[in-house]
Amino acid sequence: MQMNRASSPETVTPTGGGNGRNGRAAYDLPAVLDIAVGAFNDYGYDATSMGLLAERLGTSKSAVYYHVSGKEDLLRLALERALGGLEGILTLPGATAGPAEDRLRFVLRGAVQVLVDDLPYVTLLLRLRGNTEIERNALERRRAFDHQVSQLVDQARADGSLRADVDSGTITRLLFGMINSIVEWYKPGGTLTPAQLADDVISVAFDGLHRPA
Amino acid sequence: MQMNRASSPETVTPTGGGNGRNGRAAYDLPAVLDIAVGAFNDYGYDATSMGLLAERLGTSKSAVYYHVSGKEDLLRLALERALGGLEGILTLPGATAGPAEDRLRFVLRGAVQVLVDDLPYVTLLLRLRGNTEIERNALERRRAFDHQVSQLVDQARADGSLRADVDSGTITRLLFGMINSIVEWYKPGGTLTPAQLADDVISVAFDGLHRPA
């Protein structure tokens, strides 16, 4: 499945004709997914109907069903993108070799990057309530990711790099609280670049707010 | 309006009888509010109907209408409780007198306390999407609170207490990200007491994860 963001502003034309590329829908699946994720974030997944999605796309419900069998598919694909991005970080050399503190910094920096790159997708993931099987499965994978980061925190503590007076579970949760909040306030394209944001998060997390000695 | 949490597990009996205290509803307004906030958090405000609330209370819709004119009232009362708690911190002596860094610590500690004391209410506030006038008004008050904390960060920086290499808006957002995340993971009644949690947040925020020198 292609996950590129290329899209066209034209109306979906499920049977093709002059409007769509390749004689198919003018809106490709990634574009439909972007619209769906936006609607899920604005109204909540439960309150978003296929009719509402069709309205946002300026097309008919049947045109949306050309791409997916229902909104469950859109949710699953969207969550796969967010989770796949986060899980991918843990497989990179920076996350698997070297001192635990360096690996922890690498993973946190990578998580900030995924959040910024796929902001609406990660927003959807973070707002899940777990009302459906798809959501519960995604929450399970998110917990597994958090757990691996928690293990890095444990190792960095065991190495003597991190403070030992705060529980490592608490540390991990506060770290993710800080990082995950980015989806709520970061405005892409502003003066705060993704690289600067990642630097700021790492600085504040490791060294705190106090003026460095 | 009473805001005590005392409630009875009996069925709502709007016209009174033997079941209700004072010959009125067995579920008083605070108890109805607790149930409503739980439902809003589980399903989203938009997806929660008065019928669903009545079902959760094990009573009829008309029994719920005995207390409020609609779910808008319940949302407004719930948000008032969360916002009133946060805004109240800023009026206390610890927030209004003394060095800016001490005031900032006091306010952050107070915010943790309000989050823990009124966990579901603050959860509701933090998940607002701004789809209705009541929600937009609450988001405006939350922004005003955040802005006052941001000013404390500015003052503490001007005093030379805080690092100057990270933008103060970014600092405030990361701080609130860390603190607000508590509603997503804190389990009241566990081994991590509210006081210890507040200490941990202040330690990590001001001194960072690194082992203290």
PDB file of N, CA and C in Angstrom, chain B residues 30-107:
ATOM      1  N   PRO B  30     -24.170  16.116  42.317  1.00  0.00           N
ATOM      2  CA  PRO B  30     -22.754  15.721  42.165  1.00  0.00           C
ATOM      3  C   PRO B  30     -22.588  14.287  41.687  1.00  0.00           C
ATOM      4  N   ALA B  31     -23.467  13.398  42.125  1.00  0.00           N
ATOM      5  CA  ALA B  31     -23.354  11.996  41.703  1.00  0.00           C
ATOM      6  C   ALA B  31     -23.727  11.853  40.228  1.00  0.00           C
ATOM      7  N   VAL B  32     -24.770  12.570  39.807  1.00  0.00           N
ATOM      8  CA  VAL B  32     -25.158  12.550  38.394  1.00  0.00           C
ATOM      9  C   VAL B  32     -24.008  13.097  37.546  1.00  0.00           C
ATOM     10  N   LEU B  33     -23.380  14.155  38.064  1.00  0.00           N
ATOM     11  CA  LEU B  33     -22.262  14.784  37.351  1.00  0.00           C
ATOM     12  C   LEU B  33     -21.095  13.802  37.201  1.00  0.00           C
ATOM     13  N   ASP B  34     -20.793  13.071  38.269  1.00  0.00           N
ATOM     14  CA  ASP B  34     -19.716  12.074  38.205  1.00  0.00           C
ATOM     15  C   ASP B  34     -19.981  11.050  37.097  1.00  0.00           C
ATOM     16  N   ILE B  35     -21.219  10.571  37.047  1.00  0.00           N
ATOM     17  CA  ILE B  35     -21.599   9.578  36.027  1.00  0.00           C
ATOM     18  C   ILE B  35     -21.489  10.193  34.629  1.00  0.00           C
ATOM     19  N   ALA B  36     -21.963  11.427  34.493  1.00  0.00           N
ATOM     20  CA  ALA B  36     -21.943  12.095  33.190  1.00  0.00           C
ATOM     21  C   ALA B  36     -20.515  12.289  32.709  1.00  0.00           C
ATOM     22  N   VAL B  37     -19.640  12.734  33.613  1.00  0.00           N
ATOM     23  CA  VAL B  37     -18.237  12.969  33.241  1.00  0.00           C
ATOM     24  C   VAL B  37     -17.579  11.656  32.817  1.00  0.00           C
ATOM     25  N   GLY B  38     -17.904  10.573  33.521  1.00  0.00           N
ATOM     26  CA  GLY B  38     -17.377   9.263  33.140  1.00  0.00           C
ATOM     27  C   GLY B  38     -17.804   8.876  31.730  1.00  0.00           C
ATOM     28  N   ALA B  39     -19.083   9.109  31.417  1.00  0.00           N
ATOM     29  CA  ALA B  39     -19.600   8.774  30.085  1.00  0.00           C
ATOM     30  C   ALA B  39     -18.971   9.669  29.010  1.00  0.00           C
ATOM     31  N   PHE B  40     -18.860  10.971  29.301  1.00  0.00           N
ATOM     32  CA  PHE B  40     -18.240  11.882  28.330  1.00  0.00           C
ATOM     33  C   PHE B  40     -16.807  11.424  28.030  1.00  0.00           C
ATOM     34  N   ASN B  41     -16.085  11.016  29.064  1.00  0.00           N
ATOM     35  CA  ASN B  41     -14.697  10.576  28.870  1.00  0.00           C
ATOM     36  C   ASN B  41     -14.617   9.251  28.113  1.00  0.00           C
ATOM     37  N   ASP B  42     -15.599   8.362  28.347  1.00  0.00           N
ATOM     38  CA  ASP B  42     -15.568   7.055  27.687  1.00  0.00           C
ATOM     39  C   ASP B  42     -15.982   7.124  26.222  1.00  0.00           C
ATOM     40  N   TYR B  43     -17.005   7.943  25.935  1.00  0.00           N
ATOM     41  CA  TYR B  43     -17.578   7.927  24.586  1.00  0.00           C
ATOM     42  C   TYR B  43     -17.363   9.222  23.810  1.00  0.00           C
ATOM     43  N   GLY B  44     -16.907  10.263  24.497  1.00  0.00           N
ATOM     44  CA  GLY B  44     -16.858  11.588  23.872  1.00  0.00           C
ATOM     45  C   GLY B  44     -18.164  12.308  24.144  1.00  0.00           C
ATOM     46  N   TYR B  45     -18.084  13.617  24.329  1.00  0.00           N
ATOM     47  CA  TYR B  45     -19.279  14.400  24.646  1.00  0.00           C
ATOM     48  C   TYR B  45     -20.326  14.294  23.541  1.00  0.00           C
ATOM     49  N   ASP B  46     -19.882  14.452  22.292  1.00  0.00           N
ATOM     50  CA  ASP B  46     -20.819  14.460  21.165  1.00  0.00           C
ATOM     51  C   ASP B  46     -21.595  13.145  21.077  1.00  0.00           C
ATOM     52  N   ALA B  47     -20.925  12.043  21.399  1.00  0.00           N
ATOM     53  CA  ALA B  47     -21.543  10.725  21.229  1.00  0.00           C
ATOM     54  C   ALA B  47     -22.367  10.294  22.451  1.00  0.00           C
ATOM     55  N   THR B  48     -22.361  11.109  23.500  1.00  0.00           N
ATOM     56  CA  THR B  48     -23.107  10.750  24.712  1.00  0.00           C
ATOM     57  C   THR B  48     -24.481  11.412  24.703  1.00  0.00           C
ATOM     58  N   SER B  49     -25.529  10.601  24.758  1.00  0.00           N
ATOM     59  CA  SER B  49     -26.895  11.137  24.773  1.00  0.00           C
ATOM     60  C   SER B  49     -27.443  11.107  26.197  1.00  0.00           C
ATOM     61  N   MET B  50     -28.507  11.863  26.418  1.00  0.00           N
ATOM     62  CA  MET B  50     -29.172  11.831  27.724  1.00  0.00           C
ATOM     63  C   MET B  50     -29.704  10.419  27.995  1.00  0.00           C
ATOM     64  N   GLY B  51     -30.096   9.713  26.949  1.00  0.00           N
ATOM     65  CA  GLY B  51     -30.563   8.338  27.106  1.00  0.00           C
ATOM     66  C   GLY B  51     -29.470   7.436  27.653  1.00  0.00           C
ATOM     67  N   LEU B  52     -28.241   7.616  27.103  1.00  0.00           N
ATOM     68  CA  LEU B  52     -27.103   6.825  27.569  1.00  0.00           C
ATOM     69  C   LEU B  52     -26.802   7.133  29.039  1.00  0.00           C
ATOM     70  N   LEU B  53     -26.888   8.422  29.391  1.00  0.00           N
ATOM     71  CA  LEU B  53     -26.641   8.812  30.792  1.00  0.00           C
ATOM     72  C   LEU B  53     -27.661   8.157  31.713  1.00  0.00           C
ATOM     73  N   ALA B  54     -28.926   8.187  31.290  1.00  0.00           N
ATOM     74  CA  ALA B  54     -29.988   7.577  32.102  1.00  0.00           C
ATOM     75  C   ALA B  54     -29.708   6.081  32.284  1.00  0.00           C
ATOM     76  N   GLU B  55     -29.263   5.441  31.208  1.00  0.00           N
ATOM     77  CA  GLU B  55     -28.962   4.010  31.265  1.00  0.00           C
ATOM     78  C   GLU B  55     -27.844   3.741  32.283  1.00  0.00           C
ATOM     79  N   ARG B  56     -26.791   4.574  32.237  1.00  0.00           N
ATOM     80  CA  ARG B  56     -25.682   4.403  33.183  1.00  0.00           C
ATOM     81  C   ARG B  56     -26.118   4.600  34.630  1.00  0.00           C
ATOM     82  N   LEU B  57     -27.114   5.480  34.807  1.00  0.00           N
ATOM     83  CA  LEU B  57     -27.623   5.733  36.153  1.00  0.00           C
ATOM     84  C   LEU B  57     -28.670   4.694  36.544  1.00  0.00           C
ATOM     85  N   GLY B  58     -29.079   3.879  35.598  1.00  0.00           N
ATOM     86  CA  GLY B  58     -30.119   2.889  35.860  1.00  0.00           C
ATOM     87  C   GLY B  58     -31.459   3.534  36.124  1.00  0.00           C
ATOM     88  N   THR B  59     -31.746   4.606  35.390  1.00  0.00           N
ATOM     89  CA  THR B  59     -33.002   5.325  35.606  1.00  0.00           C
ATOM     90  C   THR B  59     -33.549   5.810  34.263  1.00  0.00           C
ATOM     91  N   SER B  60     -34.556   6.686  34.315  1.00  0.00           N
ATOM     92  CA  SER B  60     -35.168   7.199  33.089  1.00  0.00           C
ATOM     93  C   SER B  60     -34.563   8.557  32.722  1.00  0.00           C
ATOM     94  N   LYS B  61     -34.751   8.946  31.435  1.00  0.00           N
ATOM     95  CA  LYS B  61     -34.277  10.263  31.030  1.00  0.00           C
ATOM     96  C   LYS B  61     -34.933  11.363  31.852  1.00  0.00           C
ATOM     97  N   SER B  62     -36.229  11.206  32.136  1.00  0.00           N
ATOM     98  CA  SER B  62     -36.923  12.274  32.872  1.00  0.00           C
ATOM     99  C   SER B  62     -36.326  12.456  34.264  1.00  0.00           C
ATOM    100  N   ALA B  63     -35.805  11.358  34.824  1.00  0.00           N
ATOM    101  CA  ALA B  63     -35.174  11.467  36.140  1.00  0.00           C
ATOM    102  C   ALA B  63     -33.891  12.299  36.056  1.00  0.00           C
ATOM    103  N   VAL B  64     -33.172  12.189  34.925  1.00  0.00           N
ATOM    104  CA  VAL B  64     -31.965  12.997  34.753  1.00  0.00           C
ATOM    105  C   VAL B  64     -32.356  14.460  34.533  1.00  0.00           C
ATOM    106  N   TYR B  65     -33.438  14.673  33.786  1.00  0.00           N
ATOM    107  CA  TYR B  65     -33.904  16.048  33.541  1.00  0.00           C
ATOM    108  C   TYR B  65     -34.403  16.728  34.815  1.00  0.00           C
ATOM    109  N   TYR B  66     -34.581  15.936  35.875  1.00  0.00           N
ATOM    110  CA  TYR B  66     -34.949  16.524  37.167  1.00  0.00           C
ATOM    111  C   TYR B  66     -33.829  17.454  37.650  1.00  0.00           C
ATOM    112  N   HIS B  67     -32.589  17.082  37.306  1.00  0.00           N
ATOM    113  CA  HIS B  67     -31.424  17.834  37.790  1.00  0.00           C
ATOM    114  C   HIS B  67     -30.964  18.920  36.826  1.00  0.00           C
ATOM    115  N   VAL B  68     -31.018  18.639  35.542  1.00  0.00           N
ATOM    116  CA  VAL B  68     -30.448  19.562  34.554  1.00  0.00           C
ATOM    117  C   VAL B  68     -31.343  19.634  33.326  1.00  0.00           C
ATOM    118  N   SER B  69     -31.178  20.722  32.556  1.00  0.00           N
ATOM    119  CA  SER B  69     -32.038  20.895  31.391  1.00  0.00           C
ATOM    120  C   SER B  69     -31.498  20.147  30.172  1.00  0.00           C
ATOM    121  N   GLY B  70     -30.294  19.609  30.274  1.00  0.00           N
ATOM    122  CA  GLY B  70     -29.723  18.852  29.158  1.00  0.00           C
ATOM    123  C   GLY B  70     -28.274  18.545  29.422  1.00  0.00           C
ATOM    124  N   LYS B  71     -27.634  17.821  28.493  1.00  0.00           N
ATOM    125  CA  LYS B  71     -26.245  17.450  28.754  1.00  0.00           C
ATOM    126  C   LYS B  71     -25.313  18.660  28.717  1.00  0.00           C
ATOM    127  N   GLU B  72     -25.753  19.755  28.067  1.00  0.00           N
ATOM    128  CA  GLU B  72     -24.945  20.979  28.057  1.00  0.00           C
ATOM    129  C   GLU B  72     -24.705  21.463  29.487  1.00  0.00           C
ATOM    130  N   ASP B  73     -25.752  21.407  30.325  1.00  0.00           N
ATOM    131  CA  ASP B  73     -25.612  21.820  31.731  1.00  0.00           C
ATOM    132  C   ASP B  73     -24.556  20.980  32.440  1.00  0.00           C
ATOM    133  N   LEU B  74     -24.587  19.674  32.186  1.00  0.00           N
ATOM    134  CA  LEU B  74     -23.639  18.774  32.855  1.00  0.00           C
ATOM    135  C   LEU B  74     -22.213  19.083  32.406  1.00  0.00           C
ATOM    136  N   LEU B  75     -22.046  19.356  31.111  1.00  0.00           N
ATOM    137  CA  LEU B  75     -20.725  19.711  30.603  1.00  0.00           C
ATOM    138  C   LEU B  75     -20.235  21.005  31.245  1.00  0.00           C
ATOM    139  N   ARG B  76     -21.116  22.003  31.308  1.00  0.00           N
ATOM    140  CA  ARG B  76     -20.744  23.307  31.846  1.00  0.00           C
ATOM    141  C   ARG B  76     -20.349  23.194  33.318  1.00  0.00           C
ATOM    142  N   LEU B  77     -21.146  22.453  34.106  1.00  0.00           N
ATOM    143  CA  LEU B  77     -20.842  22.285  35.532  1.00  0.00           C
ATOM    144  C   LEU B  77     -19.533  21.520  35.731  1.00  0.00           C
ATOM    145  N   ALA B  78     -19.318  20.504  34.905  1.00  0.00           N
ATOM    146  CA  ALA B  78     -18.101  19.704  35.039  1.00  0.00           C
ATOM    147  C   ALA B  78     -16.865  20.541  34.709  1.00  0.00           C
ATOM    148  N   LEU B  79     -16.940  21.329  33.655  1.00  0.00           N
ATOM    149  CA  LEU B  79     -15.793  22.151  33.258  1.00  0.00           C
ATOM    150  C   LEU B  79     -15.537  23.257  34.270  1.00  0.00           C
ATOM    151  N   GLU B  80     -16.625  23.783  34.848  1.00  0.00           N
ATOM    152  CA  GLU B  80     -16.488  24.808  35.879  1.00  0.00           C
ATOM    153  C   GLU B  80     -15.683  24.256  37.066  1.00  0.00           C
ATOM    154  N   ARG B  81     -15.962  23.014  37.416  1.00  0.00           N
ATOM    155  CA  ARG B  81     -15.243  22.426  38.557  1.00  0.00           C
ATOM    156  C   ARG B  81     -13.760  22.293  38.255  1.00  0.00           C
ATOM    157  N   ALA B  82     -13.414  21.811  37.053  1.00  0.00           N
ATOM    158  CA  ALA B  82     -11.999  21.656  36.693  1.00  0.00           C
ATOM    159  C   ALA B  82     -11.306  23.017  36.599  1.00  0.00           C
ATOM    160  N   LEU B  83     -11.933  23.948  35.903  1.00  0.00           N
ATOM    161  CA  LEU B  83     -11.308  25.258  35.700  1.00  0.00           C
ATOM    162  C   LEU B  83     -11.248  26.062  36.983  1.00  0.00           C
ATOM    163  N   GLY B  84     -12.330  25.982  37.790  1.00  0.00           N
ATOM    164  CA  GLY B  84     -12.351  26.700  39.058  1.00  0.00           C
ATOM    165  C   GLY B  84     -11.207  26.245  39.955  1.00  0.00           C
ATOM    166  N   GLY B  85     -10.936  24.946  39.955  1.00  0.00           N
ATOM    167  CA  GLY B  85      -9.839  24.409  40.757  1.00  0.00           C
ATOM    168  C   GLY B  85      -8.502  24.965  40.316  1.00  0.00           C
ATOM    169  N   LEU B  86      -8.263  24.962  39.010  1.00  0.00           N
ATOM    170  CA  LEU B  86      -6.982  25.466  38.492  1.00  0.00           C
ATOM    171  C   LEU B  86      -6.844  26.975  38.726  1.00  0.00           C
ATOM    172  N   GLU B  87      -7.898  27.715  38.413  1.00  0.00           N
ATOM    173  CA  GLU B  87      -7.844  29.175  38.562  1.00  0.00           C
ATOM    174  C   GLU B  87      -7.664  29.570  40.025  1.00  0.00           C
ATOM    175  N   GLY B  88      -8.243  28.756  40.923  1.00  0.00           N
ATOM    176  CA  GLY B  88      -8.135  29.046  42.341  1.00  0.00           C
ATOM    177  C   GLY B  88      -6.688  29.068  42.833  1.00  0.00           C
ATOM    178  N   ILE B  89      -5.846  28.206  42.247  1.00  0.00           N
ATOM    179  CA  ILE B  89      -4.438  28.141  42.650  1.00  0.00           C
ATOM    180  C   ILE B  89      -3.767  29.509  42.507  1.00  0.00           C
ATOM    181  N   LEU B  90      -4.111  30.187  41.401  1.00  0.00           N
ATOM    182  CA  LEU B  90      -3.437  31.453  41.083  1.00  0.00           C
ATOM    183  C   LEU B  90      -3.782  32.568  42.049  1.00  0.00           C
ATOM    184  N   THR B  91      -4.845  32.377  42.866  1.00  0.00           N
ATOM    185  CA  THR B  91      -5.252  33.422  43.811  1.00  0.00           C
ATOM    186  C   THR B  91      -4.635  33.227  45.191  1.00  0.00           C
ATOM    187  N   LEU B  92      -3.973  32.082  45.405  1.00  0.00           N
ATOM    188  CA  LEU B  92      -3.416  31.792  46.723  1.00  0.00           C
ATOM    189  C   LEU B  92      -2.106  32.550  46.941  1.00  0.00           C
ATOM    190  N   PRO B  93      -1.775  32.818  48.227  1.00  0.00           N
ATOM    191  CA  PRO B  93      -0.559  33.594  48.524  1.00  0.00           C
ATOM    192  C   PRO B  93       0.697  33.008  47.881  1.00  0.00           C
ATOM    193  N   GLY B  94       0.812  31.674  47.864  1.00  0.00           N
ATOM    194  CA  GLY B  94       1.995  31.043  47.293  1.00  0.00           C
ATOM    195  C   GLY B  94       2.189  31.364  45.826  1.00  0.00           C
ATOM    196  N   ALA B  95       1.093  31.758  45.154  1.00  0.00           N
ATOM    197  CA  ALA B  95       1.167  32.058  43.727  1.00  0.00           C
ATOM    198  C   ALA B  95       1.323  33.545  43.456  1.00  0.00           C
ATOM    199  N   THR B  96       1.099  34.348  44.500  1.00  0.00           N
ATOM    200  CA  THR B  96       1.071  35.789  44.244  1.00  0.00           C
ATOM    201  C   THR B  96       2.216  36.552  44.911  1.00  0.00           C
ATOM    202  N   ALA B  97       2.945  35.905  45.837  1.00  0.00           N
ATOM    203  CA  ALA B  97       4.038  36.618  46.514  1.00  0.00           C
ATOM    204  C   ALA B  97       5.295  35.754  46.553  1.00  0.00           C
ATOM    205  N   GLY B  98       6.438  36.395  46.486  1.00  0.00           N
ATOM    206  CA  GLY B  98       7.707  35.677  46.555  1.00  0.00           C
ATOM    207  C   GLY B  98       8.401  35.634  45.216  1.00  0.00           C
ATOM    208  N   PRO B  99       9.609  35.036  45.191  1.00  0.00           N
ATOM    209  CA  PRO B  99      10.356  34.925  43.942  1.00  0.00           C
ATOM    210  C   PRO B  99       9.563  34.131  42.893  1.00  0.00           C
ATOM    211  N   ALA B 100       9.729  34.502  41.624  1.00  0.00           N
ATOM    212  CA  ALA B 100       8.948  33.885  40.547  1.00  0.00           C
ATOM    213  C   ALA B 100       9.145  32.372  40.509  1.00  0.00           C
ATOM    214  N   GLU B 101      10.385  31.902  40.732  1.00  0.00           N
ATOM    215  CA  GLU B 101      10.594  30.450  40.661  1.00  0.00           C
ATOM    216  C   GLU B 101       9.789  29.732  41.736  1.00  0.00           C
ATOM    217  N   ASP B 102       9.741  30.297  42.946  1.00  0.00           N
ATOM    218  CA  ASP B 102       8.956  29.676  44.020  1.00  0.00           C
ATOM    219  C   ASP B 102       7.474  29.670  43.680  1.00  0.00           C
ATOM    220  N   ARG B 103       7.003  30.782  43.093  1.00  0.00           N
ATOM    221  CA  ARG B 103       5.591  30.861  42.708  1.00  0.00           C
ATOM    222  C   ARG B 103       5.287  29.838  41.620  1.00  0.00           C
ATOM    223  N   LEU B 104       6.214  29.695  40.668  1.00  0.00           N
ATOM    224  CA  LEU B 104       6.033  28.709  39.598  1.00  0.00           C
ATOM    225  C   LEU B 104       5.946  27.294  40.169  1.00  0.00           C
ATOM    226  N   ARG B 105       6.856  26.957  41.075  1.00  0.00           N
ATOM    227  CA  ARG B 105       6.811  25.641  41.720  1.00  0.00           C
ATOM    228  C   ARG B 105       5.482  25.425  42.443  1.00  0.00           C
ATOM    229  N   PHE B 106       5.038  26.485  43.153  1.00  0.00           N
ATOM    230  CA  PHE B 106       3.776  26.395  43.901  1.00  0.00           C
ATOM    231  C   PHE B 106       2.599  26.107  42.967  1.00  0.00           C
ATOM    232  N   VAL B 107       2.566  26.824  41.833  1.00  0.00           N
ATOM    233  CA  VAL B 107       1.450  26.674  40.896  1.00  0.00           C
ATOM    234  C   VAL B 107       1.481  25.290  40.238  1.00  0.00           C
TER     235      VAL B 107
END
